CSV table of C-alpha atoms in Angstrom, one decimal:
chain,number,residue,atom,x,y,z
T,365,MET,CA,0.0,0.0,0.0
T,366,THR,CA,1.4,3.3,-1.0
T,367,LYS,CA,1.3,6.4,1.2
T,368,ASP,CA,-1.4,8.0,-1.0
T,369,GLU,CA,-3.6,4.9,-0.8
T,370,PHE,CA,-3.1,4.9,2.9
T,371,ILE,CA,-4.3,8.5,3.2
T,372,SER,CA,-7.4,7.9,1.1
T,373,ARG,CA,-8.3,4.8,3.2
T,374,ILE,CA,-7.9,6.8,6.4
T,375,VAL,CA,-10.2,9.5,5.0
T,376,GLU,CA,-12.8,6.8,4.2
T,377,ALA,CA,-12.4,5.3,7.8
T,378,ARG,CA,-12.4,8.5,9.7
T,379,GLU,CA,-16.1,8.3,10.7
T,380,MET,CA,-15.7,4.7,11.9
T,381,LEU,CA,-12.6,5.6,13.9
T,382,TYR,CA,-14.4,8.4,15.8
T,383,ARG,CA,-17.4,6.0,16.5
T,384,VAL,CA,-15.0,3.4,17.9
T,385,SER,CA,-13.2,6.0,20.1
T,386,PHE,CA,-16.6,7.4,21.2
T,387,SER,CA,-17.7,4.0,22.4
T,388,ILE,CA,-14.6,3.5,24.6
T,389,LEU,CA,-13.6,7.0,25.8
T,390,PRO,CA,-15.9,9.4,27.6
T,391,MET,CA,-14.1,12.7,26.9
T,392,PRO,CA,-14.2,14.2,23.4
T,393,GLN,CA,-10.6,15.5,23.7
T,394,ASP,CA,-9.5,12.0,24.5
T,395,GLN,CA,-11.3,10.7,21.5
T,396,ASP,CA,-9.6,13.2,19.3
T,397,ASP,CA,-6.2,12.3,20.8
T,398,ALA,CA,-6.8,8.6,20.3
T,399,VAL,CA,-7.7,8.9,16.6
T,400,GLN,CA,-4.8,11.2,16.0
T,401,GLU,CA,-2.3,8.9,17.6
T,402,CYS,CA,-3.8,5.9,15.8
T,403,ILE,CA,-3.3,7.6,12.5
T,404,LYS,CA,0.2,8.6,13.4
T,405,LYS,CA,1.2,5.1,14.5
T,406,ALA,CA,-0.5,3.4,11.5
T,407,LEU,CA,1.3,5.8,9.1
T,408,GLY,CA,4.6,4.8,10.5
T,409,LYS,CA,3.8,1.1,10.1
T,410,HIS,CA,1.7,1.0,7.0
T,411,GLU,CA,4.3,-1.1,5.2
T,412,SER,CA,3.7,-3.9,7.8
T,413,LEU,CA,0.1,-4.4,6.7
T,414,ARG,CA,0.3,-7.7,4.8
T,415,LYS,CA,-3.0,-7.6,2.9
T,416,ASP,CA,-4.9,-4.4,2.0
T,417,ALA,CA,-8.2,-6.2,2.6
T,418,PHE,CA,-7.5,-6.3,6.3
T,419,PHE,CA,-7.0,-2.5,6.6
T,420,GLY,CA,-10.2,-1.8,8.5
T,421,THR,CA,-9.5,-4.5,11.1
T,422,TRP,CA,-5.8,-3.4,11.4
T,423,ILE,CA,-6.6,0.3,11.9
T,424,THR,CA,-9.4,-0.5,14.3
T,425,ARG,CA,-7.1,-2.7,16.5
T,426,ILE,CA,-4.5,0.1,16.6
T,427,LEU,CA,-7.2,2.6,17.7
T,428,ILE,CA,-8.6,0.3,20.4
T,429,ASN,CA,-5.2,-0.2,21.9
T,430,GLU,CA,-4.6,3.5,21.9
T,431,CYS,CA,-8.0,4.1,23.6
T,432,TYR,CA,-7.1,1.6,26.3
T,433,GLN,CA,-3.7,3.3,26.7
T,434,ILE,CA,-5.4,6.6,27.3
T,435,LEU,CA,-7.7,5.0,29.8
T,436,ARG,CA,-4.8,3.7,31.8
């Protein structure tokens, strides 16, 4: 996956990412931080994604882990 493809997939998944963060984190600023950190971490590791078909699952798992990190 190229960087441009990654960016377009993130734009498509943005609403879903915010819904997931909303379901875990109570504070809106924490939700924003979680999504931002998720995108930053995923951008740094987008080459490690083996199959493009699993992008949604992969990015969601990164976000969930980031939300739980914020809760700690």
